[in-house]
PDB file of C-alpha atoms in Angstrom:
ATOM      1  CA  MET H 526      22.212  -1.731 -23.780  1.00  0.00           C
ATOM      2  CA  LYS H 527      22.254  -1.008 -20.051  1.00  0.00           C
ATOM      3  CA  PHE H 528      19.488  -2.090 -17.709  1.00  0.00           C
ATOM      4  CA  LEU H 529      18.528   0.365 -14.965  1.00  0.00           C
ATOM      5  CA  ARG H 530      16.567  -0.554 -11.864  1.00  0.00           C
ATOM      6  CA  ASN H 531      13.658   1.643 -10.848  1.00  0.00           C
ATOM      7  CA  PRO H 532      11.770   0.146  -7.880  1.00  0.00           C
ATOM      8  CA  SER H 533       9.577   3.229  -7.343  1.00  0.00           C
ATOM      9  CA  THR H 534       5.800   2.977  -7.654  1.00  0.00           C
ATOM     10  CA  ASP H 535       5.290   6.745  -7.275  1.00  0.00           C
ATOM     11  CA  PRO H 536       3.923   8.038 -10.603  1.00  0.00           C
ATOM     12  CA  HIS H 537       5.314  11.567 -10.114  1.00  0.00           C
ATOM     13  CA  TYR H 538       8.783  10.188  -9.391  1.00  0.00           C
ATOM     14  CA  ASN H 539       8.552   7.791 -12.335  1.00  0.00           C
ATOM     15  CA  MET H 540       7.538  10.502 -14.807  1.00  0.00           C
ATOM     16  CA  SER H 541      10.447  12.592 -13.496  1.00  0.00           C
ATOM     17  CA  PHE H 542      12.822   9.626 -13.771  1.00  0.00           C
ATOM     18  CA  ASP H 543      11.890   9.250 -17.458  1.00  0.00           C
ATOM     19  CA  GLU H 544      12.627  12.940 -18.023  1.00  0.00           C
ATOM     20  CA  TYR H 545      15.906  12.709 -16.086  1.00  0.00           C
ATOM     21  CA  CYS H 546      17.070   9.706 -18.102  1.00  0.00           C
ATOM     22  CA  LEU H 547      16.230  11.500 -21.342  1.00  0.00           C
ATOM     23  CA  GLU H 548      17.705  14.893 -20.496  1.00  0.00           C
ATOM     24  CA  GLN H 549      20.415  14.309 -17.861  1.00  0.00           C
ATOM     25  CA  PHE H 550      21.505  10.662 -17.570  1.00  0.00           C
ATOM     26  CA  PRO H 551      25.296  10.645 -18.054  1.00  0.00           C
ATOM     27  CA  SER H 552      25.604   7.816 -20.560  1.00  0.00           C
ATOM     28  CA  ASN H 553      25.943   7.480 -24.299  1.00  0.00           C
ATOM     29  CA  ASP H 554      24.622   3.931 -24.030  1.00  0.00           C
ATOM     30  CA  THR H 555      21.032   2.955 -24.651  1.00  0.00           C
ATOM     31  CA  VAL H 556      19.278   2.288 -21.345  1.00  0.00           C
ATOM     32  CA  PHE H 557      16.221   0.177 -20.622  1.00  0.00           C
ATOM     33  CA  TYR H 558      14.149  -0.165 -17.484  1.00  0.00           C
ATOM     34  CA  LEU H 559      10.845  -1.600 -16.324  1.00  0.00           C
ATOM     35  CA  TRP H 560       8.694   0.131 -13.728  1.00  0.00           C
ATOM     36  CA  GLN H 561       5.263   0.176 -12.129  1.00  0.00           C
ATOM     37  CA  ASN H 562       2.936   2.783 -10.659  1.00  0.00           C
ATOM     38  CA  ARG H 563       0.526   2.429  -7.777  1.00  0.00           C
ATOM     39  CA  PRO H 564      -3.059   3.132  -8.939  1.00  0.00           C
ATOM     40  CA  SER H 565      -2.881   6.261 -11.062  1.00  0.00           C
ATOM     41  CA  VAL H 566      -4.050   7.922 -14.228  1.00  0.00           C
ATOM     42  CA  ILE H 567      -1.294   9.290 -16.424  1.00  0.00           C
ATOM     43  CA  ILE H 568      -2.367  11.874 -18.978  1.00  0.00           C
ATOM     44  CA  GLY H 569      -0.571  12.913 -22.133  1.00  0.00           C
ATOM     45  CA  LEU H 570       1.319  16.163 -22.475  1.00  0.00           C
ATOM     46  CA  ASN H 571      -1.419  18.012 -24.363  1.00  0.00           C
ATOM     47  CA  GLN H 572      -4.543  16.480 -22.856  1.00  0.00           C
ATOM     48  CA  ASN H 573      -7.292  18.360 -21.051  1.00  0.00           C
ATOM     49  CA  VAL H 574      -7.616  16.542 -17.724  1.00  0.00           C
ATOM     50  CA  TYR H 575     -11.255  17.622 -17.298  1.00  0.00           C
ATOM     51  CA  SER H 576     -12.347  15.950 -20.533  1.00  0.00           C
ATOM     52  CA  GLU H 577     -10.285  12.773 -20.015  1.00  0.00           C
ATOM     53  CA  VAL H 578     -10.477  11.902 -16.326  1.00  0.00           C
ATOM     54  CA  ASN H 579     -13.182  11.343 -13.727  1.00  0.00           C
ATOM     55  CA  ILE H 580     -11.490  13.490 -11.084  1.00  0.00           C
ATOM     56  CA  LYS H 581     -14.136  12.803  -8.414  1.00  0.00           C
ATOM     57  CA  TYR H 582     -13.658   9.044  -8.863  1.00  0.00           C
ATOM     58  CA  LEU H 583      -9.885   9.452  -8.527  1.00  0.00           C
ATOM     59  CA  GLU H 584     -10.260  11.516  -5.344  1.00  0.00           C
ATOM     60  CA  ASP H 585     -12.811   9.104  -3.824  1.00  0.00           C
ATOM     61  CA  ASN H 586     -10.588   6.092  -4.535  1.00  0.00           C
ATOM     62  CA  GLY H 587      -7.133   7.467  -3.735  1.00  0.00           C
ATOM     63  CA  ILE H 588      -5.954   7.268  -7.348  1.00  0.00           C
ATOM     64  CA  VAL H 589      -3.079   9.584  -8.250  1.00  0.00           C
ATOM     65  CA  LEU H 590      -3.193  11.881 -11.287  1.00  0.00           C
ATOM     66  CA  ALA H 591       0.053  12.686 -13.129  1.00  0.00           C
ATOM     67  CA  ARG H 592       1.064  14.145 -16.484  1.00  0.00           C
ATOM     68  CA  ARG H 593       3.814  12.691 -18.659  1.00  0.00           C
ATOM     69  CA  GLY H 594       6.141  14.525 -21.021  1.00  0.00           C
ATOM     70  CA  THR H 595       4.933  12.692 -24.126  1.00  0.00           C
ATOM     71  CA  GLY H 596       1.718  12.822 -26.103  1.00  0.00           C
ATOM     72  CA  GLY H 597      -0.949  10.193 -26.443  1.00  0.00           C
ATOM     73  CA  GLY H 598      -4.030   9.316 -24.475  1.00  0.00           C
ATOM     74  CA  ALA H 599      -4.795   8.928 -20.804  1.00  0.00           C
ATOM     75  CA  VAL H 600      -3.774   5.577 -19.323  1.00  0.00           C
ATOM     76  CA  TYR H 601      -4.648   3.857 -16.077  1.00  0.00           C
ATOM     77  CA  HIS H 602      -1.789   2.207 -14.180  1.00  0.00           C
ATOM     78  CA  ASP H 603      -1.850  -0.126 -11.222  1.00  0.00           C
ATOM     79  CA  LEU H 604       0.511  -2.794  -9.934  1.00  0.00           C
ATOM     80  CA  GLN H 605      -0.843  -5.255 -12.511  1.00  0.00           C
ATOM     81  CA  ASN H 606       0.473  -2.999 -15.279  1.00  0.00           C
ATOM     82  CA  LEU H 607       4.146  -3.101 -16.289  1.00  0.00           C
ATOM     83  CA  ASN H 608       5.745  -0.080 -17.933  1.00  0.00           C
ATOM     84  CA  TYR H 609       8.936   0.130 -19.944  1.00  0.00           C
ATOM     85  CA  THR H 610      11.279   2.913 -21.038  1.00  0.00           C
ATOM     86  CA  ILE H 611      14.097   2.873 -23.601  1.00  0.00           C
ATOM     87  CA  VAL H 612      16.400   5.917 -23.857  1.00  0.00           C
ATOM     88  CA  GLY H 613      19.324   6.348 -26.229  1.00  0.00           C
ATOM     89  CA  LYS H 614      20.949   8.435 -28.920  1.00  0.00           C
ATOM     90  CA  SER H 615      18.182   9.622 -31.226  1.00  0.00           C
ATOM     91  CA  GLY H 616      20.104   8.611 -34.349  1.00  0.00           C
ATOM     92  CA  ASP H 617      20.580   5.061 -33.048  1.00  0.00           C
ATOM     93  CA  LEU H 618      16.968   4.700 -31.940  1.00  0.00           C
ATOM     94  CA  GLU H 619      15.264   6.861 -34.568  1.00  0.00           C
ATOM     95  CA  ASN H 620      16.742   4.826 -37.408  1.00  0.00           C
ATOM     96  CA  ASP H 621      15.284   1.720 -35.828  1.00  0.00           C
ATOM     97  CA  TYR H 622      12.039   3.205 -34.429  1.00  0.00           C
ATOM     98  CA  PRO H 623       9.616   1.526 -34.023  1.00  0.00           C
ATOM     99  CA  GLY H 624      11.975  -1.398 -34.580  1.00  0.00           C
ATOM    100  CA  TYR H 625      13.280  -0.907 -31.053  1.00  0.00           C
ATOM    101  CA  LEU H 626       9.850  -1.915 -29.860  1.00  0.00           C
ATOM    102  CA  THR H 627      10.407  -5.319 -31.399  1.00  0.00           C
ATOM    103  CA  TYR H 628      12.401  -5.911 -28.201  1.00  0.00           C
ATOM    104  CA  MET H 629       9.096  -5.799 -26.351  1.00  0.00           C
ATOM    105  CA  THR H 630       7.206  -8.011 -28.789  1.00  0.00           C
ATOM    106  CA  ASP H 631      10.142 -10.445 -29.036  1.00  0.00           C
ATOM    107  CA  ALA H 632      10.334 -10.700 -25.226  1.00  0.00           C
ATOM    108  CA  LEU H 633       6.604 -11.385 -25.050  1.00  0.00           C
ATOM    109  CA  ARG H 634       6.869 -14.023 -27.780  1.00  0.00           C
ATOM    110  CA  GLN H 635       9.696 -15.733 -25.885  1.00  0.00           C
ATOM    111  CA  LEU H 636       7.254 -15.992 -22.967  1.00  0.00           C
ATOM    112  CA  GLY H 637       4.749 -17.690 -25.279  1.00  0.00           C
ATOM    113  CA  VAL H 638       2.586 -14.589 -25.874  1.00  0.00           C
ATOM    114  CA  ASN H 639       1.402 -13.961 -29.451  1.00  0.00           C
ATOM    115  CA  ALA H 640       2.399 -10.253 -29.556  1.00  0.00           C
ATOM    116  CA  SER H 641       2.676  -7.964 -32.576  1.00  0.00           C
ATOM    117  CA  LEU H 642       3.188  -4.280 -33.357  1.00  0.00           C
ATOM    118  CA  THR H 643      -0.066  -3.044 -34.847  1.00  0.00           C
ATOM    119  CA  GLY H 644      -1.655   0.285 -35.600  1.00  0.00           C
ATOM    120  CA  ARG H 645       0.051   3.564 -34.903  1.00  0.00           C
ATOM    121  CA  ASN H 646       1.447   3.036 -31.404  1.00  0.00           C
ATOM    122  CA  ASP H 647       0.132  -0.292 -30.190  1.00  0.00           C
ATOM    123  CA  ILE H 648       1.152  -3.806 -29.235  1.00  0.00           C
ATOM    124  CA  PHE H 649      -1.623  -6.352 -29.672  1.00  0.00           C
ATOM    125  CA  VAL H 650      -1.997  -9.904 -28.348  1.00  0.00           C
ATOM    126  CA  ASP H 651      -4.518 -12.142 -30.074  1.00  0.00           C
ATOM    127  CA  GLY H 652      -6.414  -9.149 -31.452  1.00  0.00           C
ATOM    128  CA  ALA H 653      -6.531  -7.156 -28.185  1.00  0.00           C
ATOM    129  CA  LYS H 654      -4.478  -4.068 -27.350  1.00  0.00           C
ATOM    130  CA  VAL H 655      -2.146  -4.659 -24.402  1.00  0.00           C
ATOM    131  CA  SER H 656       0.238  -1.756 -24.878  1.00  0.00           C
ATOM    132  CA  GLY H 657       0.467   1.774 -26.116  1.00  0.00           C
ATOM    133  CA  TYR H 658       3.701   3.686 -26.429  1.00  0.00           C
ATOM    134  CA  ALA H 659       4.952   7.197 -27.097  1.00  0.00           C
ATOM    135  CA  LYS H 660       8.248   8.891 -27.818  1.00  0.00           C
ATOM    136  CA  ARG H 661      10.002  12.173 -27.131  1.00  0.00           C
ATOM    137  CA  VAL H 662      13.152  13.598 -28.672  1.00  0.00           C
ATOM    138  CA  TYR H 663      15.413  15.871 -26.626  1.00  0.00           C
ATOM    139  CA  LYS H 664      18.500  17.244 -28.393  1.00  0.00           C
ATOM    140  CA  ASP H 665      20.315  14.133 -29.617  1.00  0.00           C
ATOM    141  CA  ARG H 666      18.404  11.657 -27.437  1.00  0.00           C
ATOM    142  CA  LEU H 667      15.167   9.722 -27.834  1.00  0.00           C
ATOM    143  CA  MET H 668      12.907   8.198 -25.194  1.00  0.00           C
ATOM    144  CA  VAL H 669      10.330   5.554 -26.028  1.00  0.00           C
ATOM    145  CA  HIS H 670       8.040   4.437 -23.214  1.00  0.00           C
ATOM    146  CA  GLY H 671       4.855   2.483 -22.887  1.00  0.00           C
ATOM    147  CA  THR H 672       2.609   0.186 -20.961  1.00  0.00           C
ATOM    148  CA  LEU H 673       2.008  -3.550 -20.815  1.00  0.00           C
ATOM    149  CA  MET H 674      -1.361  -4.423 -19.302  1.00  0.00           C
ATOM    150  CA  TYR H 675      -1.459  -7.978 -18.000  1.00  0.00           C
ATOM    151  CA  ASP H 676      -3.986  -8.080 -15.159  1.00  0.00           C
ATOM    152  CA  VAL H 677      -5.222  -4.512 -14.802  1.00  0.00           C
ATOM    153  CA  ASP H 678      -8.406  -3.796 -12.827  1.00  0.00           C
ATOM    154  CA  ILE H 679     -10.578  -3.046 -15.877  1.00  0.00           C
ATOM    155  CA  ASP H 680     -13.550  -1.812 -13.810  1.00  0.00           C
ATOM    156  CA  THR H 681     -11.390   0.833 -12.136  1.00  0.00           C
ATOM    157  CA  LEU H 682      -9.750   1.698 -15.455  1.00  0.00           C
ATOM    158  CA  VAL H 683     -13.166   2.382 -17.041  1.00  0.00           C
ATOM    159  CA  HIS H 684     -14.420   4.473 -14.120  1.00  0.00           C
ATOM    160  CA  ALA H 685     -11.220   6.498 -13.771  1.00  0.00           C
TER     161      ALA H 685
END
């Protein structure tokens, strides 16, 4: 597995970087990277922004709105939220999906965090959801990406 570095905190760039790594990255290896977004709301591919997001609150507070290329619900990101992406051959990942996400839970456990894969697309710690994830297949490649909330501004998250 290769580790890529993505220092950007621009949500539009980061959503594009995910798509680039899935569709264009010139490697047959599995790649993994961590990334963060400045305050933003990221909506799923098929979501209606007007029913999911408080647009006025976003505008009044300088929070960016972006859409990702995978499904799932709207998520709030800030610099106290860590995101991860894994991209590889769909056969390699699909056969072990969601097993590949055990990398995330194993890493958290090694840090002393009681993490487990629970529900449909969730990582829980001590009964509370700290991560959601989604996937997208493109030709023979698969991308799995998600969030890890560790000190997110919950008040802003709720309002946004």
